Coordinates of C-alpha atoms and ligand atoms in Angstrom, one line a residue:
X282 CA 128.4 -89.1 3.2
X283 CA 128.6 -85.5 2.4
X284 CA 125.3 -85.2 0.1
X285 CA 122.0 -84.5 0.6
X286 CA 121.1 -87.6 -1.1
X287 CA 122.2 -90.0 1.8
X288 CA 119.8 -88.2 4.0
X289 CA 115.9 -88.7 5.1
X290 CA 114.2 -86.8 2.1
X291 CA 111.7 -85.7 4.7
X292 CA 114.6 -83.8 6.6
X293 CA 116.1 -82.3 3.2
X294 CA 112.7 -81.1 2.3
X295 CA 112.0 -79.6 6.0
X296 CA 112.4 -75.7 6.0
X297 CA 115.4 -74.6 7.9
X298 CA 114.2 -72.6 11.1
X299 CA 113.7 -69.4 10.4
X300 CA 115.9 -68.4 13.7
X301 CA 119.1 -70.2 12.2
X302 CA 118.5 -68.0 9.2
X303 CA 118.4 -65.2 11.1
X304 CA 121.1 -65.7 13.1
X305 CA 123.2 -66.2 9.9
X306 CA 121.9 -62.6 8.2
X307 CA 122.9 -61.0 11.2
X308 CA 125.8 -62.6 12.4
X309 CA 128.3 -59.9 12.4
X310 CA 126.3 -57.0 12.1
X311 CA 126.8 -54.3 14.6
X312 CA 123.6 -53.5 16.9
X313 CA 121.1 -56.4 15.0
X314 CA 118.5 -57.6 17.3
X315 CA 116.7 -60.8 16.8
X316 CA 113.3 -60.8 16.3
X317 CA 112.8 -64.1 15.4
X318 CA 112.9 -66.4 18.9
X319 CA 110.6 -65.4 21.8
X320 CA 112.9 -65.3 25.3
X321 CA 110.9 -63.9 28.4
X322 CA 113.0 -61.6 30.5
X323 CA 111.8 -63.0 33.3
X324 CA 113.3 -66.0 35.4
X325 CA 112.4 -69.2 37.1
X326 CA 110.5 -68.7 40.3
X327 CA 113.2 -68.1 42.7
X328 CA 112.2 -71.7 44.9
X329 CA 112.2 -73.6 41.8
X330 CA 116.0 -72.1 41.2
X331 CA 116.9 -72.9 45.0
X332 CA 115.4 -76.2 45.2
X333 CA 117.3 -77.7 42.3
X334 CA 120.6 -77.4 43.8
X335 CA 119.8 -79.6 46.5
X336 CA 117.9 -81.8 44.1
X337 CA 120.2 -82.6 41.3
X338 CA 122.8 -84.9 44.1
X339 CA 119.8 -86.7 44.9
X340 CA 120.2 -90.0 42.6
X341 CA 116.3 -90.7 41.3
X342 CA 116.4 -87.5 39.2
X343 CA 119.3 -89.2 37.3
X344 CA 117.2 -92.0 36.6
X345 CA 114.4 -92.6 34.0
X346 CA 111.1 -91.1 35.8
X347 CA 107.5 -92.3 34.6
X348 CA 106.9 -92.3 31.1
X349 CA 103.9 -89.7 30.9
X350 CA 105.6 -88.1 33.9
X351 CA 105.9 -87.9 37.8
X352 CA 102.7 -88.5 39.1
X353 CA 103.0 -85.7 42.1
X354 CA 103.8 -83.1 38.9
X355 CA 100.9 -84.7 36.9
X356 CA 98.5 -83.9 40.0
X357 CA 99.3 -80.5 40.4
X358 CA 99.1 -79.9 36.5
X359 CA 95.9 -81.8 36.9
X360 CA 94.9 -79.1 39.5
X361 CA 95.5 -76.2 37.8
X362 CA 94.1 -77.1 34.3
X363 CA 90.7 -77.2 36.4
X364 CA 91.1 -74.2 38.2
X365 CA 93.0 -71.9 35.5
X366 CA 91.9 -73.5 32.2
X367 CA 88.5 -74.9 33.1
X368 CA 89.9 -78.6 31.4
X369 CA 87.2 -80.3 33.8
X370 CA 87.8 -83.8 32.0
X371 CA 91.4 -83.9 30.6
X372 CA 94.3 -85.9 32.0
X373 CA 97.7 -84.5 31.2
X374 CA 101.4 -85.9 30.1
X375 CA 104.8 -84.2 30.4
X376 CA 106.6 -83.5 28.0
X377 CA 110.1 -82.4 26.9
X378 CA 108.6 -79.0 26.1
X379 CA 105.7 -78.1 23.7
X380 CA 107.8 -78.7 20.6
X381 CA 108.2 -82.1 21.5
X382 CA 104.7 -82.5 22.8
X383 CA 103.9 -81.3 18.9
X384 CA 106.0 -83.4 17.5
X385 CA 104.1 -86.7 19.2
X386 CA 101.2 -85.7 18.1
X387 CA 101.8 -85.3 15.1
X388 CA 103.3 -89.1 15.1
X389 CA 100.2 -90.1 17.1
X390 CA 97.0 -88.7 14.9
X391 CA 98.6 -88.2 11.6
X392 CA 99.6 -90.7 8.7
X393 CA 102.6 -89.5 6.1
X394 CA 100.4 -88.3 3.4
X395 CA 97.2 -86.7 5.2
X396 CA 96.7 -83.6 4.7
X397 CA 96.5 -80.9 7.8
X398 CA 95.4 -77.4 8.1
X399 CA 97.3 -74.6 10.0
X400 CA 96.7 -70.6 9.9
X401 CA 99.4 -68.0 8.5
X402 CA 101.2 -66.6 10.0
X403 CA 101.9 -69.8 11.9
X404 CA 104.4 -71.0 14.4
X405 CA 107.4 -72.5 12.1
X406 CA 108.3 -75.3 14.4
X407 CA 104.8 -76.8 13.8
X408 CA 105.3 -76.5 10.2
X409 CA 108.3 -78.2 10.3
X410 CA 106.9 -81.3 12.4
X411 CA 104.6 -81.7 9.5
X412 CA 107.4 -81.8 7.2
X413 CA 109.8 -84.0 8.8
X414 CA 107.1 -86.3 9.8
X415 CA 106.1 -86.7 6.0
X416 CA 102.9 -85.0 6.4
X417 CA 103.4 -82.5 3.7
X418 CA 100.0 -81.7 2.4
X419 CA 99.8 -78.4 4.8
X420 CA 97.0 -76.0 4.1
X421 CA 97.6 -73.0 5.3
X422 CA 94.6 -70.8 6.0
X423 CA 94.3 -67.2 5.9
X424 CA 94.2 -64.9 9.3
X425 CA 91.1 -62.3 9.2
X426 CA 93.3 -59.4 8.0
X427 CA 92.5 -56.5 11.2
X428 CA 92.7 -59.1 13.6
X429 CA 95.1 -62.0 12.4
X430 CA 92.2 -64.4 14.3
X431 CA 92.1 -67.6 12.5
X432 CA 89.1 -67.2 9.1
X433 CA 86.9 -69.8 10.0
X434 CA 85.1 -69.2 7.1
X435 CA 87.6 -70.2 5.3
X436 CA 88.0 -73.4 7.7
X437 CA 84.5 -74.7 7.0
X438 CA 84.8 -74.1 3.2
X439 CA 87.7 -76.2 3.4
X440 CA 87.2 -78.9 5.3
X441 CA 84.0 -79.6 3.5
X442 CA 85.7 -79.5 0.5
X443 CA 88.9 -81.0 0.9
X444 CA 88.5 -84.9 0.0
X445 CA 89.8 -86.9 2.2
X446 CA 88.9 -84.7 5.4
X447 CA 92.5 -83.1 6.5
X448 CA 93.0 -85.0 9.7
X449 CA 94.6 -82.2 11.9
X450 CA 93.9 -78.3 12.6
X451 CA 96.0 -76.6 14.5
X452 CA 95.8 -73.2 16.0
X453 CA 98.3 -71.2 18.4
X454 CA 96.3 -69.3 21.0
X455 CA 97.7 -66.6 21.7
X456 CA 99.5 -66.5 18.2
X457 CA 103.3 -66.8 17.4
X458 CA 104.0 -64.5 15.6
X459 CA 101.0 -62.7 15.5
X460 CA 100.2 -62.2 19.1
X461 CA 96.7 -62.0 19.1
X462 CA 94.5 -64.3 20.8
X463 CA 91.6 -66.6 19.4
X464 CA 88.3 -65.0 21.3
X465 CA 86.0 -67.9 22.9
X466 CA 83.5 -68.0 21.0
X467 CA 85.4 -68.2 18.1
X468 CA 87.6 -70.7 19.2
X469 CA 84.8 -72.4 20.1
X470 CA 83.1 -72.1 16.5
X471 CA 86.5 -74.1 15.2
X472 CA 86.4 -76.4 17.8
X473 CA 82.5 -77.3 16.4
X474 CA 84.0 -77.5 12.6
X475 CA 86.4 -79.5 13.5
X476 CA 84.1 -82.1 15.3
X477 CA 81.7 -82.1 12.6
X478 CA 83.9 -82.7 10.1
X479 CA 85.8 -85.3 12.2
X480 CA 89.4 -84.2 12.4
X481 CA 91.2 -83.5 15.2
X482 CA 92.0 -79.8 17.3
X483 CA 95.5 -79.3 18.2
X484 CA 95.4 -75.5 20.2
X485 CA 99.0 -75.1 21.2
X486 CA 98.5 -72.4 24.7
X487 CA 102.4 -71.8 25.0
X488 CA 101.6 -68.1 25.7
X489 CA 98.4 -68.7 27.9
X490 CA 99.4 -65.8 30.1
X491 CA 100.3 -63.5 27.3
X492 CA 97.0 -61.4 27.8
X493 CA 96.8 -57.4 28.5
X494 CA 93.9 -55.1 28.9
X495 CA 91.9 -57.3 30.9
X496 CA 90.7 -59.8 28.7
X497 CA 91.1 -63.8 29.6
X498 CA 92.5 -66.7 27.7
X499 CA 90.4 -70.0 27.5
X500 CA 90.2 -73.3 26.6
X501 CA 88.1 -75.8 24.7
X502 CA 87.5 -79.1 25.4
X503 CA 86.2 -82.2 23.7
X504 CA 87.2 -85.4 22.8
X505 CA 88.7 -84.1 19.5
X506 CA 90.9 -81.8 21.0
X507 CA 94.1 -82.0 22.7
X508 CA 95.7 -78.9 24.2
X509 CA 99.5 -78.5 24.7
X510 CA 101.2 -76.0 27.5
X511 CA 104.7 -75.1 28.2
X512 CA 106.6 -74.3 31.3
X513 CA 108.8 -71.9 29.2
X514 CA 107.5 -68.6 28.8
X515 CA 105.1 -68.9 31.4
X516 CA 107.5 -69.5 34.1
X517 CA 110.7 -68.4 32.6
X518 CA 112.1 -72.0 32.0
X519 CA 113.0 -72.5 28.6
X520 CA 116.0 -74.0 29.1
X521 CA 114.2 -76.5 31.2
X522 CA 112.2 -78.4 28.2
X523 CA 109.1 -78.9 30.4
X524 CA 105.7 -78.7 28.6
X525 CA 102.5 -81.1 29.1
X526 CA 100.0 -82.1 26.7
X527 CA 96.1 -82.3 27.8
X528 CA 93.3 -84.6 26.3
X529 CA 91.1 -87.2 27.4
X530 CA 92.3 -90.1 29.7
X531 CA 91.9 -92.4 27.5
X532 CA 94.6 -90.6 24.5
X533 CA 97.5 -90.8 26.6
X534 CA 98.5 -94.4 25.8
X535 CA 98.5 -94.1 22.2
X536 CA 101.1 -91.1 22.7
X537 CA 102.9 -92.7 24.9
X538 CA 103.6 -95.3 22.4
X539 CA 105.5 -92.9 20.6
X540 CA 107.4 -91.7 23.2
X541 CA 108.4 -94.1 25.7
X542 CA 111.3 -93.1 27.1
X543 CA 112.8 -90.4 25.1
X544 CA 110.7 -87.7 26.5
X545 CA 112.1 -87.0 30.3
X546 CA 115.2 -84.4 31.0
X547 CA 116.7 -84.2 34.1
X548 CA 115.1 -80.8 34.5
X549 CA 111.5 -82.3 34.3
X550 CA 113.0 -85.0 37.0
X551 CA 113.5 -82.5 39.0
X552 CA 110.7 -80.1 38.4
X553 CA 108.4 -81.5 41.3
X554 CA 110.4 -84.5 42.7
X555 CA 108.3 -86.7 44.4
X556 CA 109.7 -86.0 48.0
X557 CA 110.7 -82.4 47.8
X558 CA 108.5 -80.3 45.7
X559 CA 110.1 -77.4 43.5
Ligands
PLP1177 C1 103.7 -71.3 19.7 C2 104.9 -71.9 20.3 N1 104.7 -73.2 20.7 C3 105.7 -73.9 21.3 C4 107.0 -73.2 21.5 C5 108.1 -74.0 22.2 O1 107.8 -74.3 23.5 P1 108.8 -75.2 24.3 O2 110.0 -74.4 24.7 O3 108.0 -75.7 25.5 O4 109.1 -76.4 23.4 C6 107.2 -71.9 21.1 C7 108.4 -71.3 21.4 O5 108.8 -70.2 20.9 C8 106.1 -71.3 20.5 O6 106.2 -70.0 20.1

């Protein structure tokens, strides 16, 4: 039972994180700081920290909540994707972070064997969902070298010329680990490239609220995109695996096919419980 050969050959062949392999050059070295894993200094609001110790006795967070989440945490989710993100159409799901929110996508729109497109330097976790999903044809497009911003150039070359269409694009707005962000009308030129070729948007917005010198994160919407959030750098909950994905209404069934009950944590039981709201 100790080889590699009794395993998935999809997980052998999956990268090993790149924080793991950090941790291992450094462990033991005097003074070594990881640069590898994004943690915000910053906590969870201070009612969401003071709410859950009444919360966790009460018995329904122990149970299974709804699959695609509590609707009173949908709402408000609902609420501010209107107001914050200008998502005027999309419903929303909840997910056990933005990872997992990845990784049922990933099961949901792509087939082992399609080929999918992501931009250096990308987010490794996202690679890796490709990998251990068997979708292993990963095109990985260059980043225009002053700004990092995704070449979509480069995009519309290649999904014109890559037979069959790649079925996915994904993009990280702002970037890990670049840390820039995708300009609108960009984003918006890759949102039109993808629709016209017919594959699907993923724009993961983890770090929506990493934005300085005045400029403003945005959104796209369309009925090829989806977009994914995450509680855990924008609120300091990490630890918490909340994230939601966003699409049109009529998406969420097919992902929750995949997902049916192996999503929910207690912490997103908790997060807004129907009666008292964190
Ligand atoms: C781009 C990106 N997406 C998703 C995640 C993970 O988010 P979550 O904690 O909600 O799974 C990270 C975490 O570092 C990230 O950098």
């Amino acid at each position: 039972m100790g080889s590699n050969g009794m395993l998935a050959r999809r997980i052998v062949e999956t990268e090993m994180p790149i924080m793991v392999q950090i941790q291992q050059l450094i462990r033991g070295a005097k003074n070594a700081v990881s640069l590898a894993q994004g943690v915000v200094y910053w906590k969870p609001p201070k009612q969401a920290l003071d709410k859950v110790k009444a919360l966790v006795e009460e018995p329904s967070v122990s149970c299974y909540g709804a699959d695609e989440g509590l609707p009173e945490l949908r709402e408000a989710l609902i609420r501010k994707l209107r107001q914050e993100n200008n998502l005027q159409r999309s419903s929303v799901m909840v997910t056990a972070g933005a990872n997992q929110a990845f990784v049922n996508l990933v099961l949901t729109l792509c087939d082992a064997g399609d080929s999918v497109v992501m931009f250096a330097p990308y987010y490794f976790n996202a690679y890796m969902s490709f990998q251990m999903t068997g979708v292993t044809k990963i095109l990985v497009g260059p980043g225009y070298p002053k700004t990092l911003y995704p070449d979509a150039d480069w995009l519309e070359r290649t999904l014109l010329e890559t037979k069959p269409v790649p079925k996915l694009v994904t993009v990280v707005n702002p970037g890990n680990p670049s840390g820039t962000y995708i300009p609108e009308p960009l984003l918006k030129r890759i949102s039109d490239i993808c629709k016209n070729a017919g594959c699907w948007l993923v724009v993961d917005n983890t770090y929506e609220y990493f934005m300085y010198d005045g400029l403003k994160h945005s959104c796209v919407e369309g009925d090829h995109i989806v977009n994914i959030f995450s509680f855990s750098k924008a609120y300091g909950m990490m630890g918490w695996r909340v994230g939601y994905v966003s699409d049109f209404v009529w998406f969420v069934k097919f992902v929750l096919s995949c997902i049916c009950y192996i999503l929910h944590s207690l912490p997103s039981n908790i997060c807004i419980h129907p009666s008292k709201r964190v």
